[in-house]
XYZ file of N, CA and C in Angstrom:
525
model
N 0.807 -1.201 0.000
C 0.000 0.000 0.000
C 0.851 1.267 0.000
N 2.135 1.136 0.383
C 2.986 2.316 0.505
C 3.196 3.024 -0.826
N 3.253 2.283 -1.943
C 3.548 2.868 -3.238
C 2.310 3.305 -4.012
N 1.144 3.103 -3.475
C -0.091 3.430 -4.184
C -0.487 4.871 -3.910
N -1.130 5.495 -4.903
C -1.627 6.868 -4.680
C -2.668 6.888 -3.551
N -2.785 8.029 -2.922
C -3.688 8.192 -1.778
C -5.132 7.839 -2.123
N -5.600 8.190 -3.340
C -6.986 7.892 -3.744
C -7.223 6.384 -3.798
N -6.228 5.631 -4.299
C -6.370 4.172 -4.386
C -6.431 3.550 -3.006
N -5.600 4.040 -2.103
C -5.592 3.516 -0.732
C -6.948 3.763 -0.083
N -7.479 4.972 -0.251
C -8.785 5.300 0.312
C -9.875 4.420 -0.284
N -9.809 4.167 -1.599
C -10.808 3.314 -2.255
C -10.748 1.895 -1.711
N -9.541 1.362 -1.503
C -9.380 0.000 -0.960
C -9.924 -0.058 0.459
N -9.619 0.958 1.271
C -10.107 0.991 2.653
C -11.632 1.077 2.684
N -12.215 1.911 1.797
C -13.673 2.031 1.734
C -14.305 0.717 1.314
N -13.707 0.034 0.328
C -14.244 -1.245 -0.135
C -14.258 -2.258 1.001
N -13.153 -2.307 1.748
C -13.067 -3.219 2.884
C -14.118 -2.862 3.933
N -14.299 -1.574 4.176
C -15.293 -1.112 5.153
C -16.706 -1.491 4.708
N -16.992 -1.360 3.416
C -18.315 -1.705 2.877
C -18.585 -3.194 3.046
N -17.601 -4.026 2.740
C -17.770 -5.485 2.874
C -18.001 -5.848 4.332
N -17.190 -5.296 5.230
C -17.351 -5.576 6.662
C -18.715 -5.121 7.160
N -19.121 -3.920 6.747
C -20.401 -3.377 7.191
C -21.556 -4.253 6.696
N -21.554 -4.604 5.410
C -22.625 -5.421 4.822
C -22.731 -6.768 5.529
N -21.592 -7.394 5.762
C -21.563 -8.688 6.446
C -22.086 -8.565 7.868
N -21.666 -7.512 8.566
C -22.097 -7.314 9.958
C -23.598 -7.072 10.045
N -24.154 -6.303 9.117
C -25.594 -6.013 9.136
C -26.384 -7.310 8.956
N -25.985 -8.125 7.995
C -26.688 -9.389 7.742
C -26.540 -10.331 8.939
N -25.342 -10.425 9.506
C -25.116 -11.300 10.669
C -25.965 -10.857 11.857
N -26.008 -9.550 12.116
C -26.824 -9.033 13.220
C -28.302 -9.336 12.990
N -28.743 -9.181 11.751
C -30.151 -9.429 11.426
C -30.530 -10.881 11.703
N -29.664 -11.782 11.334
C -29.946 -13.208 11.556
C -30.008 -13.507 13.047
N -29.045 -12.972 13.812
C -29.013 -13.196 15.262
C -30.272 -12.679 15.950
N -30.776 -11.523 15.479
C -31.926 -10.887 16.120
C -33.276 -11.391 15.606
N -33.266 -12.263 14.603
C -34.526 -12.770 14.053
C -35.289 -11.729 13.272
N -34.566 -10.900 12.552
C -35.147 -9.804 11.787
C -35.857 -10.354 10.550
N -36.997 -9.762 10.187
C -37.690 -10.193 8.971
C -37.307 -9.332 7.772
N -36.974 -8.055 7.988
C -36.593 -7.151 6.906
C -35.424 -6.284 7.340
N -34.588 -5.929 6.357
C -33.539 -4.927 6.559
C -33.826 -3.802 5.577
N -33.955 -2.592 6.095
C -34.198 -1.416 5.253
C -32.931 -0.565 5.252
N -32.393 -0.313 4.066
C -31.204 0.521 3.913
C -31.652 1.749 3.132
N -31.650 2.911 3.815
C -32.360 4.075 3.285
C -31.498 5.339 3.271
N -31.411 5.974 2.091
C -30.711 7.259 2.020
C -31.690 8.419 2.252
N -31.246 9.396 2.972
C -31.999 10.634 3.168
C -31.084 11.794 2.813
N -31.593 12.994 2.907
C -30.809 14.159 2.490
C -29.480 14.268 3.240
N -29.519 14.103 4.561
C -28.303 14.296 5.353
C -27.806 13.030 6.038
N -28.601 11.984 6.035
C -28.194 10.744 6.713
C -28.459 9.536 5.818
N -27.813 8.460 6.188
C -28.004 7.163 5.546
C -28.232 6.208 6.707
N -29.368 5.522 6.715
C -29.653 4.709 7.895
C -30.043 3.288 7.532
N -29.880 2.417 8.526
C -30.259 1.015 8.412
C -31.268 0.735 9.509
N -32.399 0.146 9.101
C -33.434 -0.218 10.082
C -33.759 -1.692 9.936
N -34.065 -2.330 11.061
C -34.480 -3.729 11.093
C -35.964 -3.785 11.448
N -36.697 -4.705 10.811
C -38.072 -4.971 11.213
C -38.040 -6.180 12.145
N -38.394 -5.929 13.397
C -38.431 -6.983 14.400
C -39.825 -6.985 15.002
N -40.499 -8.120 14.922
C -41.876 -8.247 15.437
C -42.785 -7.152 14.892
N -42.622 -6.824 13.625
C -43.499 -5.866 12.962
C -43.107 -4.408 13.104
N -42.133 -4.103 13.962
C -41.725 -2.710 14.173
C -40.365 -2.441 13.542
N -40.253 -1.281 12.883
C -38.968 -0.878 12.311
C -38.161 -0.137 13.373
N -36.913 -0.580 13.558
C -36.041 0.046 14.549
C -34.727 0.418 13.885
N -34.317 1.655 14.052
C -33.040 2.089 13.494
C -31.905 1.431 14.268
N -30.952 0.851 13.517
C -29.846 0.156 14.162
C -28.490 0.758 13.830
N -28.428 1.542 12.751
C -27.129 2.057 12.351
C -27.297 3.257 11.422
N -26.289 4.126 11.440
C -26.205 5.232 10.485
C -24.783 5.262 9.934
N -24.524 4.454 8.901
C -23.186 4.489 8.310
C -22.941 5.841 7.655
N -21.683 6.169 7.393
C -21.399 7.457 6.741
C -22.119 7.574 5.400
N -22.688 8.718 5.138
C -23.422 8.959 3.889
C -22.525 8.730 2.671
N -21.230 8.928 2.830
C -20.291 8.743 1.716
C -20.210 7.281 1.266
N -20.615 6.357 2.131
C -20.572 4.928 1.785
C -21.889 4.425 1.202
N -22.902 5.264 1.148
C -24.236 4.833 0.716
C -24.209 4.154 -0.645
N -23.615 4.791 -1.618
C -23.591 4.249 -2.978
C -22.862 2.909 -3.030
N -21.742 2.811 -2.320
C -20.959 1.569 -2.318
C -21.715 0.432 -1.644
N -22.407 0.724 -0.557
C -23.166 -0.316 0.155
C -24.319 -0.808 -0.720
N -25.030 0.120 -1.335
C -26.132 -0.256 -2.226
C -25.601 -1.087 -3.394
N -24.493 -0.680 -3.980
C -23.910 -1.423 -5.106
C -23.497 -2.828 -4.684
N -22.909 -2.960 -3.509
C -22.488 -4.291 -3.020
C -23.693 -5.212 -2.913
N -24.772 -4.737 -2.338
C -25.964 -5.563 -2.179
C -26.568 -5.896 -3.543
N -26.589 -4.923 -4.440
C -27.135 -5.174 -5.779
C -26.295 -6.211 -6.529
N -24.990 -6.186 -6.357
C -24.132 -7.189 -6.994
C -24.440 -8.568 -6.430
N -24.550 -8.673 -5.113
C -24.864 -9.966 -4.489
C -26.209 -10.509 -4.960
N -27.166 -9.608 -5.229
C -28.505 -10.008 -5.660
C -28.604 -10.122 -7.182
N -27.474 -9.965 -7.863
C -27.403 -10.042 -9.323
C -28.337 -9.026 -9.987
N -28.349 -7.809 -9.449
C -29.109 -6.709 -10.029
C -28.159 -5.844 -10.850
N -28.714 -5.022 -11.716
C -27.934 -4.136 -12.567
C -27.520 -2.904 -11.767
N -26.220 -2.797 -11.450
C -25.776 -1.676 -10.620
C -25.792 -0.350 -11.377
N -25.845 -0.409 -12.699
C -25.879 0.839 -13.465
C -27.292 1.418 -13.557
N -28.309 0.594 -13.262
C -29.701 1.047 -13.319
C -30.110 1.594 -11.955
N -30.207 2.916 -11.877
C -30.526 3.561 -10.607
C -31.870 4.277 -10.637
N -32.524 4.291 -11.796
C -33.774 5.044 -11.924
C -35.019 4.179 -11.960
N -34.855 2.860 -11.960
C -35.999 1.955 -11.991
C -35.901 0.972 -10.820
N -37.038 0.590 -10.267
C -37.019 -0.431 -9.216
C -36.531 -1.768 -9.787
N -35.865 -2.545 -8.939
C -35.392 -3.868 -9.335
C -35.636 -4.851 -8.198
N -35.789 -6.111 -8.560
C -35.952 -7.179 -7.570
C -34.973 -8.298 -7.875
N -34.436 -8.882 -6.829
C -33.519 -10.008 -6.980
C -33.521 -10.844 -5.727
N -32.577 -11.767 -5.655
C -32.482 -12.598 -4.453
C -31.048 -12.978 -4.201
N -30.769 -13.210 -2.939
C -29.461 -13.677 -2.495
C -29.715 -14.963 -1.722
N -28.984 -16.002 -2.061
C -29.079 -17.259 -1.313
C -27.733 -17.506 -0.652
N -27.740 -17.619 0.678
C -26.524 -17.870 1.439
C -26.749 -19.037 2.385
N -25.655 -19.612 2.829
C -25.712 -20.609 3.879
C -24.976 -20.035 5.073
N -25.668 -19.899 6.185
C -25.088 -19.340 7.394
C -25.156 -20.404 8.477
N -24.000 -20.763 9.010
C -23.906 -21.808 10.032
C -24.598 -23.089 9.566
N -24.434 -23.412 8.292
C -25.001 -24.639 7.735
C -26.475 -24.570 7.400
N -27.105 -23.433 7.641
C -28.533 -23.271 7.373
C -28.750 -22.376 6.154
N -29.652 -22.770 5.240
C -29.914 -21.915 4.072
C -30.743 -20.689 4.470
N -30.293 -19.539 4.006
C -31.013 -18.292 4.240
C -31.278 -17.667 2.871
N -32.513 -17.284 2.654
C -32.943 -16.667 1.404
C -33.214 -15.189 1.678
N -32.680 -14.317 0.853
C -32.949 -12.889 0.959
C -33.615 -12.452 -0.323
N -34.764 -11.824 -0.213
C -35.348 -11.182 -1.388
C -34.960 -9.725 -1.311
N -34.426 -9.217 -2.401
C -33.874 -7.868 -2.414
C -34.676 -6.995 -3.370
N -35.066 -5.840 -2.892
C -35.759 -4.855 -3.735
C -35.010 -3.540 -3.645
N -34.772 -2.941 -4.810
C -34.196 -1.597 -4.817
C -35.242 -0.657 -5.399
N -35.290 0.538 -4.846
C -36.270 1.514 -5.301
C -35.612 2.891 -5.299
N -35.673 3.583 -6.432
C -35.075 4.917 -6.463
C -35.854 5.894 -5.583
N -35.121 6.750 -4.894
C -35.741 7.793 -4.084
C -35.077 9.126 -4.446
N -35.534 10.175 -3.855
C -35.000 11.504 -4.131
C -33.512 11.611 -3.793
N -33.059 10.860 -2.775
C -31.681 10.996 -2.292
C -30.816 9.769 -2.571
N -31.241 8.888 -3.458
C -30.477 7.686 -3.782
C -31.396 6.482 -3.796
N -30.801 5.305 -3.822
C -31.605 4.080 -3.875
C -31.846 3.511 -2.485
N -33.075 3.114 -2.247
C -33.443 2.429 -1.017
C -33.398 0.939 -1.321
N -32.859 0.159 -0.389
C -32.787 -1.287 -0.537
C -33.551 -1.926 0.616
N -34.364 -2.911 0.302
C -35.035 -3.691 1.335
C -34.682 -5.147 1.113
N -34.185 -5.785 2.150
C -33.890 -7.209 2.115
C -34.905 -7.923 2.990
N -35.633 -8.864 2.431
C -36.593 -9.678 3.185
C -35.909 -11.010 3.460
N -35.766 -11.362 4.731
C -35.082 -12.581 5.108
C -36.062 -13.725 5.279
N -35.691 -14.879 4.750
C -36.477 -16.085 4.965
C -35.518 -17.178 5.421
N -35.609 -17.523 6.675
C -34.786 -18.589 7.241
C -35.514 -19.896 7.009
N -35.050 -20.681 6.043
C -35.744 -21.903 5.662
C -35.682 -22.975 6.736
N -34.743 -22.845 7.683
C -34.669 -23.842 8.752
C -35.858 -23.706 9.702
N -36.440 -22.505 9.795
C -37.599 -22.277 10.658
C -38.918 -22.413 9.908
N -38.847 -22.837 8.675
C -40.027 -22.890 7.833
C -40.925 -24.057 8.219
N -42.187 -23.781 8.412
C -43.170 -24.814 8.712
C -43.704 -25.337 7.375
N -43.350 -26.573 7.027
C -43.693 -27.077 5.702
C -44.931 -27.980 5.680
N -45.567 -28.180 6.796
C -46.782 -28.988 6.838
C -47.979 -28.045 6.706
N -48.674 -28.122 5.567
C -49.770 -27.186 5.311
C -50.909 -27.325 6.320
N -51.086 -28.501 6.896
C -52.147 -28.655 7.893
C -51.824 -27.839 9.153
N -50.528 -27.634 9.420
C -50.135 -26.846 10.592
C -50.186 -25.342 10.306
N -50.400 -24.980 9.045
C -50.537 -23.568 8.687
C -51.979 -23.089 8.834
N -52.884 -24.003 9.130
C -54.275 -23.621 9.320
C -55.182 -23.943 8.146
N -54.665 -24.635 7.151
C -55.490 -25.016 6.009
C -56.353 -26.227 6.362
N -57.584 -26.201 5.928
C -58.469 -27.361 6.057
C -58.097 -28.348 4.947
N -58.347 -29.652 5.147
C -58.000 -30.654 4.128
C -58.567 -30.326 2.741
N -59.816 -29.831 2.664
C -60.417 -29.495 1.367
C -59.667 -28.336 0.709
N -59.272 -27.323 1.514
C -58.521 -26.188 0.974
C -57.167 -26.648 0.417
N -56.504 -27.550 1.132
C -55.205 -28.072 0.672
C -55.379 -28.794 -0.654
N -56.423 -29.589 -0.759
C -56.695 -30.337 -1.993
C -56.923 -29.386 -3.175
N -57.733 -28.358 -2.977
C -58.011 -27.392 -4.049
C -56.734 -26.636 -4.438
N -55.973 -26.210 -3.438
C -54.744 -25.461 -3.684
C -53.722 -26.313 -4.443
N -53.501 -27.532 -3.983
C -52.531 -28.421 -4.644
C -52.963 -28.743 -6.069
N -54.256 -28.925 -6.278
C -54.764 -29.175 -7.619
C -54.485 -27.958 -8.513
N -54.688 -26.768 -7.978
C -54.460 -25.539 -8.742
C -53.002 -25.347 -9.140
N -52.083 -25.610 -8.219
C -50.669 -25.380 -8.543
C -50.059 -26.499 -9.377
N -50.738 -27.618 -9.463
C -50.195 -28.723 -10.255
C -50.602 -28.650 -11.730
N -51.477 -27.723 -12.071
C -51.923 -27.583 -13.460
C -50.807 -27.009 -14.341
N -50.718 -27.446 -15.584
C -49.677 -26.917 -16.481
C -50.045 -25.551 -17.078
N -51.144 -24.983 -16.692
C -51.611 -23.714 -17.245
C -52.270 -22.916 -16.131
N -52.508 -21.634 -16.388
C -53.198 -20.786 -15.410
C -52.250 -20.276 -14.345
N -52.850 -19.751 -13.293
C -52.039 -19.250 -12.190
C -52.807 -19.379 -10.887
N -52.055 -19.350 -9.821
C -52.626 -19.406 -8.483
C -52.122 -18.177 -7.742
N -53.026 -17.306 -7.327
C -52.634 -16.093 -6.621
C -52.634 -16.329 -5.118
N -51.555 -15.920 -4.480
C -51.461 -15.962 -3.029
C -51.250 -14.516 -2.607
N -52.228 -13.954 -1.917
C -52.165 -12.537 -1.558
C -52.310 -12.342 -0.059
N -51.909 -11.187 0.389
C -52.054 -10.848 1.800
C -51.050 -9.785 2.180
N -51.200 -9.223 3.368
C -50.286 -8.173 3.814
C -48.908 -8.737 4.168
N -47.961 -7.839 4.340
C -46.611 -8.217 4.720
C -46.629 -9.081 5.974
N -45.898 -10.186 5.915
C -45.773 -11.058 7.080
C -46.939 -11.981 7.316
N -47.862 -12.090 6.350
C -49.052 -12.915 6.577
C -48.838 -14.387 6.231
N -47.699 -14.726 5.602
C -47.412 -16.135 5.330
C -47.504 -16.534 3.872
N -47.471 -15.580 2.963
C -47.565 -15.911 1.532
C -46.408 -16.810 1.101
N -45.188 -16.406 1.435
C -44.014 -17.183 1.037
C -43.992 -18.536 1.728
N -44.326 -18.560 3.008
C -44.366 -19.829 3.739
C -45.366 -20.778 3.094
N -46.510 -20.260 2.682
C -47.525 -21.081 2.020
C -46.974 -21.675 0.728
N -46.314 -20.857 -0.070
C -45.779 -21.344 -1.345
C -44.665 -22.366 -1.141
N -43.753 -22.097 -0.199
C -42.691 -23.056 0.084
C -43.298 -24.375 0.584
N -44.324 -24.282 1.414
C -44.976 -25.481 1.958
C -45.621 -26.296 0.847
N -46.269 -25.612 -0.078
C -46.940 -26.300 -1.188
C -45.927 -27.009 -2.069
N -44.790 -26.390 -2.281
C -43.764 -26.995 -3.132
C -43.051 -28.148 -2.440
N -43.012 -28.126 -1.111
C -42.310 -29.177 -0.368
C -43.096 -30.473 -0.312
N -44.404 -30.374 -0.442
C -45.225 -31.586 -0.307
C -45.323 -32.351 -1.605
């Protein structure tokens, strides 16, 4: 590092800081049982909030100068187009943490002060895959399974955030 220009050294240090920060945020989220991570730019601050038991709680305010790099790192991991900053994008990150598969659904949305990123965490190890334990009656399970097994058409699963749409779909596919 001694022979490199000052700008290059700063860029390397920032890159390392971004990787450490991104990893730490995800690790903390898993430990706390977070369902969503919100990474949000504002005019003067850049903040990270976790959704825990339905409530958003601010957990960090990284330097605003790192906002673009952090967003780009997450978009790369989610295989999103980092050059597209004016349109919303959706992707996913699949990781294994402590031997357990963790699925992250990633959404980016342009805002007035930069891109907002939301990561929805799905810990598949905690997934309840028995549809009868999800509250479905036997007749409902039969109709649903018949619908998703058809080679045509579609089956809509709707509901508010956290109502079990993804769990229902994973359960249906597991059986």
